[in-house]
Coordinates of C-alpha atoms and ligand atoms in Angstrom, one line a residue:
X9 CA 81.2 100.6 83.5
X10 CA 77.9 101.6 85.1
X11 CA 79.0 104.8 86.7
X12 CA 76.5 107.6 87.0
X13 CA 75.2 106.9 83.5
X14 CA 72.1 104.8 82.9
X15 CA 72.0 102.1 80.3
X16 CA 70.1 103.3 77.2
X17 CA 67.2 100.9 76.9
X18 CA 63.6 101.3 75.9
X19 CA 62.6 102.0 79.4
X20 CA 65.1 104.8 79.7
X21 CA 63.8 106.3 76.4
X22 CA 60.3 106.0 77.6
X23 CA 61.3 107.6 80.9
X24 CA 63.2 110.3 79.1
X25 CA 60.1 111.2 77.0
X26 CA 57.9 111.3 80.1
X27 CA 60.5 113.4 81.8
X28 CA 60.6 115.9 78.9
X29 CA 56.8 116.1 78.9
X30 CA 56.8 116.6 82.6
X31 CA 60.0 118.6 82.9
X32 CA 58.3 121.8 83.9
X33 CA 56.1 120.2 86.5
X34 CA 58.9 118.0 87.8
X35 CA 61.4 120.9 88.0
X36 CA 58.8 122.9 89.8
X37 CA 58.2 120.0 92.2
X38 CA 61.9 119.2 92.9
X39 CA 62.5 122.9 93.7
X40 CA 59.6 123.0 96.0
X41 CA 60.2 123.1 99.7
X42 CA 58.1 121.0 101.9
X43 CA 56.9 123.7 104.1
X44 CA 57.6 123.2 107.8
X45 CA 54.2 124.6 108.3
X46 CA 52.8 121.2 107.3
X47 CA 54.6 119.7 110.2
X48 CA 53.3 119.6 113.8
X49 CA 55.2 122.7 114.8
X50 CA 57.8 124.9 113.3
X51 CA 61.1 123.1 113.5
X52 CA 64.1 124.9 114.8
X53 CA 67.7 123.9 114.4
X54 CA 68.8 121.3 117.0
X55 CA 69.9 117.8 116.3
X56 CA 73.0 115.9 117.2
X57 CA 76.2 116.8 115.5
X58 CA 77.9 113.9 113.8
X59 CA 81.5 113.3 114.8
X60 CA 82.5 110.2 112.9
X61 CA 83.6 109.6 109.3
X62 CA 80.7 107.2 108.9
X63 CA 77.3 108.0 110.3
X64 CA 74.5 105.4 109.9
X65 CA 71.0 106.8 109.5
X66 CA 67.9 105.3 111.1
X67 CA 66.8 103.4 107.9
X68 CA 70.0 101.3 108.4
X69 CA 70.5 101.6 104.6
X70 CA 72.1 105.0 104.3
X71 CA 75.5 106.0 105.7
X72 CA 76.5 109.6 105.5
X73 CA 80.2 110.4 105.2
X74 CA 80.4 114.2 104.9
X75 CA 78.4 117.2 103.6
X76 CA 80.1 119.7 101.3
X77 CA 78.9 122.8 99.6
X78 CA 79.8 122.6 95.9
X79 CA 80.0 126.1 94.5
X80 CA 80.4 124.8 90.9
X81 CA 76.9 123.4 90.9
X82 CA 75.5 125.6 93.8
X83 CA 74.3 122.6 95.8
X84 CA 75.0 120.8 99.0
X85 CA 76.6 117.5 98.1
X86 CA 76.3 114.9 100.8
X87 CA 78.8 112.0 100.2
X88 CA 77.1 108.8 101.3
X89 CA 76.9 105.1 100.9
X90 CA 73.4 103.7 100.2
X91 CA 71.6 100.4 99.6
X92 CA 71.2 101.4 96.0
X93 CA 68.1 99.2 95.3
X94 CA 66.2 100.2 98.4
X95 CA 67.1 103.8 99.1
X96 CA 64.9 105.8 96.6
X97 CA 63.9 108.9 98.5
X98 CA 65.9 111.1 100.8
X99 CA 65.2 114.5 102.2
X100 CA 67.6 117.3 103.1
X101 CA 66.7 119.0 106.3
X102 CA 68.6 122.3 106.2
X103 CA 69.2 124.4 109.2
X104 CA 68.9 128.0 108.0
X105 CA 71.4 130.3 109.7
X106 CA 69.3 133.4 108.7
X107 CA 66.2 132.5 110.7
X108 CA 67.1 129.4 112.6
X109 CA 64.3 127.4 111.0
X110 CA 64.5 124.1 109.3
X111 CA 63.8 123.9 105.6
X112 CA 63.3 120.5 103.9
X113 CA 64.0 119.8 100.3
X114 CA 63.8 116.7 98.2
X115 CA 67.3 115.1 97.5
X116 CA 68.5 113.8 94.2
X117 CA 70.4 110.5 94.7
X118 CA 73.2 110.0 92.3
X119 CA 74.5 106.4 92.5
X120 CA 78.2 105.9 91.8
X121 CA 80.1 102.9 90.5
X122 CA 79.0 99.7 92.3
X123 CA 79.9 96.7 90.0
X124 CA 76.6 95.1 91.1
X125 CA 77.3 95.2 94.9
X126 CA 74.1 96.0 96.8
X127 CA 75.6 99.0 98.4
X128 CA 77.2 101.9 96.5
X129 CA 78.8 105.2 97.0
X130 CA 76.2 107.9 96.3
X131 CA 76.1 111.7 96.0
X132 CA 73.0 112.9 97.8
X133 CA 72.4 116.3 96.1
X134 CA 70.5 118.9 98.0
X135 CA 69.3 122.2 96.4
X136 CA 69.5 124.8 99.1
X137 CA 66.4 126.7 100.0
X138 CA 66.3 130.4 99.3
X139 CA 66.8 132.8 102.1
X140 CA 68.4 130.1 104.2
X141 CA 72.2 130.2 104.0
X142 CA 72.5 126.9 105.7
X143 CA 75.6 125.8 107.7
X144 CA 74.1 122.4 108.8
X145 CA 72.1 119.7 107.1
X146 CA 70.5 116.4 108.1
X147 CA 69.5 113.6 105.8
X148 CA 66.4 111.7 106.5
X149 CA 64.3 109.1 104.6
X150 CA 61.1 111.1 105.4
X151 CA 60.1 114.8 105.3
X152 CA 58.5 114.3 108.7
X153 CA 60.1 113.4 112.0
X154 CA 61.8 114.7 115.0
X155 CA 64.8 116.9 114.2
X156 CA 66.2 116.1 117.7
X157 CA 66.7 112.5 116.6
X158 CA 68.6 113.2 113.4
X159 CA 72.3 113.4 113.1
X160 CA 73.3 116.9 111.8
X161 CA 76.3 117.5 109.5
X162 CA 78.3 120.6 109.2
X163 CA 78.4 121.7 105.6
X164 CA 82.1 122.0 104.7
X165 CA 83.7 124.1 102.0
X166 CA 81.1 126.9 102.4
X167 CA 83.8 129.5 102.1
X168 CA 86.4 128.9 99.4
X169 CA 89.9 129.6 100.7
X170 CA 93.2 129.8 98.9
X171 CA 95.1 126.5 99.4
X172 CA 97.8 126.0 102.0
X173 CA 99.3 122.8 100.5
X174 CA 100.8 122.1 97.1
X175 CA 100.5 118.3 97.1
X176 CA 98.3 116.1 99.2
X177 CA 98.4 112.3 98.7
X178 CA 95.1 110.5 99.4
X179 CA 95.5 106.9 100.6
X180 CA 92.1 105.5 100.3
X181 CA 92.1 102.7 102.7
X182 CA 94.5 101.0 105.2
X183 CA 93.0 97.6 106.1
X184 CA 93.7 93.9 106.9
X185 CA 95.7 94.8 110.0
X186 CA 98.2 96.5 107.7
X187 CA 101.8 95.7 108.8
X188 CA 103.9 96.5 105.7
X189 CA 105.8 99.0 107.8
X190 CA 109.0 99.3 105.8
X191 CA 107.3 99.9 102.5
X192 CA 105.0 102.4 104.2
X193 CA 108.0 104.4 105.6
X194 CA 109.8 104.3 102.3
X195 CA 106.7 105.4 100.4
X196 CA 106.1 108.3 102.9
X197 CA 109.7 109.5 102.7
X198 CA 109.6 109.3 98.9
X199 CA 106.4 111.3 98.8
X200 CA 108.0 113.9 101.0
X201 CA 111.2 114.0 98.9
X202 CA 109.1 114.5 95.8
X203 CA 107.1 117.4 97.4
X204 CA 104.1 116.0 99.3
X205 CA 103.2 118.1 102.4
X206 CA 100.2 116.1 103.5
X207 CA 99.2 112.4 103.3
X208 CA 95.6 111.6 104.2
X209 CA 94.9 108.0 105.2
X210 CA 91.5 106.4 105.7
X211 CA 92.3 103.7 108.3
X212 CA 90.2 100.6 108.9
X213 CA 92.9 98.8 110.9
X214 CA 96.6 98.2 111.2
X215 CA 99.2 96.6 113.4
X216 CA 100.5 98.0 116.7
X217 CA 103.9 98.9 115.1
X218 CA 102.1 100.6 112.2
X219 CA 100.1 102.7 114.8
X220 CA 103.4 103.9 116.3
X221 CA 104.7 104.9 112.8
X222 CA 101.4 106.7 112.0
X223 CA 101.6 108.5 115.3
X224 CA 105.2 109.6 114.4
X225 CA 104.0 111.1 111.1
X226 CA 100.9 112.7 112.7
X227 CA 103.2 114.4 115.2
X228 CA 105.5 115.5 112.4
X229 CA 102.5 117.0 110.7
X230 CA 102.7 114.9 107.5
X231 CA 99.9 112.4 108.0
X232 CA 96.2 113.0 108.8
X233 CA 94.3 109.8 109.7
X234 CA 90.6 109.5 109.3
X235 CA 89.0 106.5 110.9
X236 CA 87.2 104.3 108.4
X237 CA 85.5 101.6 110.4
X238 CA 83.4 100.5 107.5
X239 CA 83.6 96.8 108.6
X240 CA 81.5 97.7 111.6
X241 CA 78.6 98.6 109.4
X242 CA 78.8 96.6 106.2
X243 CA 80.2 93.3 105.0
X244 CA 83.1 94.5 102.9
X245 CA 84.6 92.7 100.1
X246 CA 88.3 92.8 99.2
X247 CA 87.2 92.4 95.6
X248 CA 86.2 94.9 92.9
X249 CA 83.5 92.7 91.4
X250 CA 80.5 91.2 93.0
X251 CA 80.7 87.4 93.2
X252 CA 77.4 86.8 95.0
X253 CA 79.1 85.9 98.3
X254 CA 76.8 88.0 100.5
X255 CA 79.2 91.0 100.6
X256 CA 77.6 94.5 100.7
X257 CA 80.2 96.7 99.0
X258 CA 83.4 96.4 97.0
X259 CA 87.0 97.0 98.0
X260 CA 86.4 98.5 101.5
X261 CA 84.2 101.2 100.0
X262 CA 87.3 102.8 98.6
X263 CA 85.3 105.1 96.2
X264 CA 83.7 106.9 99.1
X265 CA 87.0 107.7 100.7
X266 CA 88.6 108.8 97.4
X267 CA 85.7 111.2 96.8
X268 CA 85.8 112.4 100.4
X269 CA 89.5 113.1 100.1
X270 CA 88.9 115.2 96.9
X271 CA 86.3 117.3 98.6
X272 CA 88.1 117.6 101.9
X273 CA 91.1 119.1 100.0
X274 CA 89.1 121.2 97.5
X275 CA 90.4 124.4 99.1
X276 CA 93.3 123.1 101.0
X277 CA 95.6 121.6 98.3
X278 CA 96.6 122.7 94.8
X279 CA 96.9 119.1 93.7
X280 CA 95.5 115.8 95.0
X281 CA 97.3 112.5 94.2
X282 CA 95.1 109.4 94.2
X283 CA 97.5 106.5 94.7
X284 CA 98.1 103.4 97.0
X285 CA 100.9 102.9 99.4
X286 CA 102.6 100.5 97.0
X287 CA 102.8 103.2 94.3
X288 CA 105.2 106.2 93.8
X289 CA 104.9 108.7 91.0
X290 CA 108.5 109.1 89.7
X291 CA 109.3 112.1 87.5
X292 CA 111.8 111.2 84.8
X293 CA 112.9 114.7 83.8
X294 CA 112.4 116.6 87.0
X295 CA 113.5 116.5 90.6
X296 CA 110.1 117.1 92.1
X297 CA 106.4 116.8 91.5
X298 CA 106.2 120.6 91.5
X299 CA 108.7 121.1 88.6
X300 CA 106.9 118.2 86.7
X301 CA 103.4 119.7 87.2
X302 CA 104.6 123.2 86.3
X303 CA 105.8 121.8 82.9
X304 CA 102.7 119.6 82.4
X305 CA 100.5 122.6 83.1
X306 CA 102.5 124.7 80.7
X307 CA 102.0 122.1 78.0
X308 CA 98.3 121.7 78.8
X309 CA 97.0 124.9 80.3
X310 CA 93.4 123.9 80.2
X311 CA 93.8 120.5 81.9
X312 CA 93.3 119.8 85.6
X313 CA 93.4 116.0 85.6
X314 CA 96.5 113.9 84.7
X315 CA 96.7 110.2 84.3
X316 CA 100.0 108.5 85.0
X317 CA 100.9 105.1 83.7
X318 CA 102.1 102.3 86.0
X319 CA 104.9 99.7 85.8
X320 CA 104.7 96.7 88.0
X321 CA 107.9 96.0 90.0
X322 CA 107.2 92.5 91.3
X323 CA 108.2 92.2 95.0
X324 CA 109.1 88.6 94.6
X325 CA 112.2 87.1 96.2
X326 CA 113.1 85.6 92.9
X327 CA 114.2 89.0 91.6
X328 CA 115.8 90.8 94.5
X329 CA 119.3 92.0 94.9
X330 CA 121.2 93.8 97.7
X331 CA 123.0 96.9 96.7
X332 CA 123.1 98.8 99.9
X333 CA 124.0 97.9 103.5
X334 CA 120.5 98.0 105.0
X335 CA 121.1 95.6 107.8
X336 CA 119.5 98.2 110.1
X337 CA 116.2 97.6 108.4
X338 CA 115.9 93.8 108.7
X339 CA 114.0 94.0 112.0
X340 CA 111.2 96.1 110.3
X341 CA 108.4 94.0 108.8
X342 CA 107.5 94.8 105.2
X343 CA 108.8 95.1 101.7
X344 CA 112.1 96.9 101.0
X345 CA 111.3 98.5 97.7
X346 CA 115.0 99.4 97.0
X347 CA 115.6 95.7 96.4
X348 CA 113.2 95.2 93.6
X349 CA 114.8 96.6 90.5
X350 CA 113.0 94.6 87.8
X351 CA 109.8 95.8 86.2
X352 CA 107.5 94.5 83.7
X353 CA 108.2 95.8 80.2
X354 CA 104.6 96.7 79.5
X355 CA 102.7 99.3 81.4
X356 CA 99.9 98.1 83.6
X357 CA 96.5 99.5 82.5
X358 CA 94.9 101.5 83.9
X359 CA 96.9 104.3 85.5
X360 CA 96.5 106.6 88.5
X361 CA 95.7 110.3 88.9
X362 CA 97.0 113.7 90.0
X363 CA 94.2 116.2 89.9
X364 CA 93.3 119.7 90.6
X365 CA 90.4 118.9 93.0
X366 CA 88.5 122.0 92.0
X367 CA 88.1 120.4 88.5
X368 CA 86.7 117.1 89.9
X369 CA 83.0 116.4 90.5
X370 CA 83.2 112.6 91.1
X371 CA 86.1 110.3 90.8
X372 CA 86.8 106.6 90.6
X373 CA 90.2 104.9 91.3
X374 CA 91.6 105.1 87.8
X375 CA 89.6 107.7 86.1
X376 CA 87.5 110.8 86.6
X377 CA 83.8 109.9 86.3
X378 CA 82.7 113.5 86.1
X379 CA 85.0 116.5 85.9
X380 CA 85.5 119.9 84.4
X381 CA 87.5 119.4 81.2
X382 CA 89.4 116.4 79.9
X383 CA 92.0 114.1 81.5
X384 CA 95.5 114.1 80.0
X385 CA 97.6 110.9 79.9
X386 CA 101.2 111.7 80.9
X387 CA 104.0 110.3 78.7
X388 CA 106.4 107.8 80.1
X389 CA 109.3 110.2 79.3
X390 CA 107.7 112.6 81.8
X391 CA 106.9 110.2 84.6
X392 CA 105.6 106.8 85.6
X393 CA 104.4 105.1 88.7
X394 CA 106.5 102.4 90.3
X395 CA 104.0 99.9 91.6
X396 CA 105.8 97.5 93.9
X397 CA 104.0 94.5 95.2
X398 CA 104.3 90.7 95.2
X399 CA 102.4 88.8 92.5
X400 CA 101.8 85.1 92.0
X401 CA 104.8 83.5 90.5
X402 CA 102.6 81.9 87.9
X403 CA 101.9 85.4 86.5
X404 CA 105.5 86.3 86.2
X405 CA 107.7 85.6 83.2
X406 CA 111.2 86.6 83.5
X407 CA 111.4 87.3 79.8
X408 CA 109.0 90.1 80.3
X409 CA 111.0 91.9 83.0
X410 CA 113.5 94.6 82.4
X411 CA 116.1 96.1 84.8
X412 CA 115.1 99.6 86.1
X413 CA 116.9 101.2 89.0
X414 CA 115.0 104.4 88.8
X415 CA 114.5 104.5 92.6
X416 CA 118.2 104.3 93.3
X417 CA 118.6 107.9 92.2
X418 CA 117.1 108.8 95.5
X419 CA 119.2 106.2 97.5
X420 CA 121.2 108.5 99.8
X421 CA 118.4 110.8 101.0
X422 CA 115.9 108.0 101.1
X423 CA 118.1 105.7 103.2
X424 CA 119.0 108.6 105.5
X425 CA 115.4 109.6 106.1
X426 CA 114.1 106.1 106.5
X427 CA 116.9 105.4 109.1
X428 CA 115.9 108.5 111.0
X429 CA 112.2 107.4 111.2
X430 CA 113.1 103.9 112.3
X431 CA 115.5 105.3 114.9
X432 CA 112.8 107.6 116.2
X433 CA 110.0 105.0 116.2
X434 CA 111.8 101.9 117.2
X435 CA 114.7 103.4 119.1
X436 CA 117.8 101.3 119.4
Ligands
LIG9 C1 68.0 99.7 112.5 O1 68.8 98.9 113.3 C2 68.6 99.0 114.7 C3 69.6 98.2 115.4 O2 69.9 97.0 114.7 C4 67.1 98.6 115.0 O3 66.8 98.8 116.3 C5 66.2 99.5 114.1 O4 64.8 99.0 114.3 C6 66.5 99.4 112.7 N1 65.7 100.3 111.9 C7 65.0 100.0 110.8 C8 64.2 101.1 110.2 O5 65.0 98.9 110.3
LIG10 C1 61.3 131.4 110.6 O1 61.6 131.9 111.9 C2 61.1 133.2 112.1 C3 61.6 133.7 113.5 O2 62.9 133.3 113.7 C4 59.6 133.3 112.0 O3 59.1 134.6 112.2 C5 59.2 132.7 110.6 O4 57.8 132.6 110.6 C6 59.8 131.4 110.4 N1 59.6 131.0 109.0 C7 59.1 129.9 108.6 C8 58.9 129.6 107.2 O5 58.7 129.0 109.4
LIG11 C1 72.3 129.2 94.6 O1 71.1 128.6 95.1 C2 70.4 129.4 96.0 C3 69.2 128.6 96.5 O2 68.6 127.9 95.5 C4 69.9 130.7 95.3 O3 69.2 131.5 96.3 C5 71.1 131.4 94.8 O4 70.7 132.5 94.1 C6 71.9 130.5 93.9 N1 73.2 131.2 93.5 C7 73.7 131.1 92.3 C8 74.9 131.9 92.1 O5 73.1 130.5 91.4
LIG12 C1 90.9 94.3 110.3 O1 90.3 94.5 109.0 C2 90.1 93.3 108.3 C3 89.5 93.6 107.0 O2 90.5 94.2 106.2 C4 89.1 92.4 109.1 O3 89.0 91.2 108.4 C5 89.7 92.1 110.5 O4 88.8 91.4 111.2 C6 90.0 93.5 111.1 N1 90.7 93.2 112.4 C7 90.2 93.8 113.5 C8 91.0 93.4 114.8 O5 89.3 94.5 113.6
LIG13 C1 126.3 97.5 107.7 O1 126.0 98.5 108.6 C2 126.0 98.2 110.0 C3 125.6 99.4 110.8 O2 124.4 99.9 110.3 C4 127.4 97.7 110.3 O3 127.4 97.3 111.7 C5 127.8 96.6 109.4 O4 129.2 96.3 109.7 C6 127.7 97.0 108.0 N1 128.0 95.8 107.1 C7 128.8 95.9 106.0 C8 129.0 94.7 105.2 O5 129.3 97.0 105.7
LIG14 C1 123.1 106.6 95.1 O1 122.8 108.0 94.8 C2 124.0 108.7 94.5 C3 123.5 110.2 94.3 O2 122.9 110.6 95.5 C4 124.6 108.2 93.2 O3 125.8 108.9 92.9 C5 124.9 106.7 93.4 O4 125.4 106.2 92.1 C6 123.7 106.0 93.8 N1 124.1 104.6 94.1 C7 123.6 103.6 93.4 C8 124.1 102.2 93.8 O5 122.9 103.7 92.5

């Protein structure tokens, strides 16, 4: 996978040699500020404050998500999406809180996983100027220009705080006019039963009924929705791999939202869980995620990233059965996960993650691309992920399925809680 690392070829070796020879000069250059004095007049902090989750820049090839201070590397990390072949130079325009001047530094652009799509998630890394103590930054393709015209980003995470939440679930994207309401409510109630206090959802679009359900959970305080209108800016592909169909970026730019969720929760949440709405991490020895993580951390005190293995529970009518009287639910669109009690015998590679966000520098969906320390794979005796979705019948072989009623352990509280939500949202 081409993530962060470059392929080792002759050109790279040549470049490396040159870099070594020039390292002193280059280092000096990259740390140099481009003095505002070289501009027409001394710039002072103004600009327009960015409000949205996605902010297009004037080159139409760079989209800024959020700026974060990263105290592990002592830099400002601006999470972005860029046209990776065309965006080669970017500048960080810092607004210094000490003297209210603008200081401009050269950005380092770190391209993330792209699977050959023209656009990619990128970390735009900005070394902060000395004697500046910035609270705001703008990103621009030129070291010259009019600060008034540039969108300005608040640099988040400037002050580390002690976290207020134990478990936050990051749902990277909700798209395709999402209407799997019943599975959504069941998943949310399971997350809450297991110990989630917060569920962050990056929403592209969903149905009217789903909007009502989201509003219910926002009011309750469980859900935080971040609007993710990526389809207004780029031609998004529902696929992971580029198939030369004119699409700009893979899978709704999910990697940008996952990384944003990690940084947004850096000082808010002890753990961040990177899963989809059709996945539930089910502890096998413990009642809650907290008890499970306490034991995992005791076993692996140096580890901050844990990979959980997944079993596919096919949501295909062929294998359903009714065990509970859920006639109340039949009017709700979506999958009833209590009905699907067969799973594939083999785990589905790859798994999903629970991480200490302070140990993560850059993440992908199934693995940490850059982090502090190693990732521990969690044994099936400890926990596994129930992944419930429908699959093509051609891919199913009954011989490979085994009965597993793991979710039924939660039947009474789950059914009671789901009923309550349905009653509140739909009324009767
Ligand atoms: C970016 O797009 C806008 C609107 O489509 C256009 O007016 C502008 O000229 C474009 N800028 C560049 C640098 O191509
Ligand atoms: C920064 O602003 C101060 C006044 O606020 C001014 O005296 C100083 O010359 C400015 N520095 C630079 C490098 O422009
Ligand atoms: C962080 O970077 C700033 C600006 O380059 C520098 O002034 C400061 O000393 C650095 N702090 C640490 C802890 O390295
Ligand atoms: C909702 O998102 C999908 C992409 O998942 C898109 O194809 C569709 O046009 C969007 N619908 C609306 C009403 O924006
Ligand atoms: C199932 O529950 C509904 C009320 O939720 C009730 O009206 C119905 O009689 C029950 N059916 C059975 C078979 O118990
Ligand atoms: C439902 O859960 C209860 C415990 O809350 C358990 O005793 C019961 O066996 C479960 N029902 C089924 C059908 O598994």
